[in-house]
């Protein structure tokens, strides 16, 4: 069952998303060679709680940490350990929080120090595929339009999308209906309506699409040990187009750049802007 959110609920999810965006920016800024995955996790936990939110991954189906840290051939759900980041690593960070009863879920891949051109291209294509999927998240489109657009962009670049894990609706629960696969057929699947909020999360492998679960019961890895990248945003479907709730505030509107945030308007030219007023 798809749960549609009211404007007031989307307002709360926007607040949740803004805090999560800040947390991820913070993690990205401190991820460098020598830093351990657990240090990133501790900082995420501290940051989220300091803003009055709950690090919702903690205790989720027995998970113990605030974030997932997946390195190189790890796809998603890597458990933070004392492993030190090394120059050239491709790190995927996934974080979630609960703010006044509502979830935000987002993640990104980041290169540690200087990374290989192939790792950079994998990250770029994965990031682009998320943006392309978000652009398809328009009222009147279907889930399959998002899925197909992501898959097409990834496969044209010679990479593959993971099948065993998918995006999802999000709200009072982290995982709500509908599922949002990163592969599929345009025109199929649930219709997108105002009030839906979706976590769109392409997981892209440099090699084949198959993944396996490690013995820790969480970490997902590529079967062929190829590199994997991942980006995720929580996105509200609105009559004005998709609103990326987990993007930094200035970048939230994808398709209607002048709608919404006051900060998106250019400043008035010098010497003007005082006398006119509104009618
Ligand atoms: Co998610």
Short mmCIF file of C-alpha atoms in Angstrom, two decimals, residues 39 46 59 77 89 91 140 151 158 190 207 246 249 262:
data_model
loop_
_atom_site.label_atom_id
_atom_site.label_comp_id
_atom_site.label_asym_id
_atom_site.label_seq_id
_atom_site.Cartn_x
_atom_site.Cartn_y
_atom_site.Cartn_z
CA UNK A 39 35.31 6.97 12.89
CA UNK A 46 27.09 12.31 16.90
CA UNK A 59 18.62 -1.21 15.72
CA UNK A 77 25.27 -2.36 3.67
CA UNK A 89 39.41 3.50 -2.38
CA UNK A 91 33.72 4.51 -0.53
CA UNK A 140 1.74 11.17 -14.48
CA UNK A 151 19.11 1.24 -16.48
CA UNK A 158 29.01 -0.40 -20.21
CA UNK A 190 2.64 2.30 -10.26
CA UNK A 207 31.34 -5.63 -14.08
CA UNK A 246 18.03 15.10 0.76
CA UNK A 249 18.91 23.27 0.18
CA UNK A 262 13.81 31.77 -1.82
#
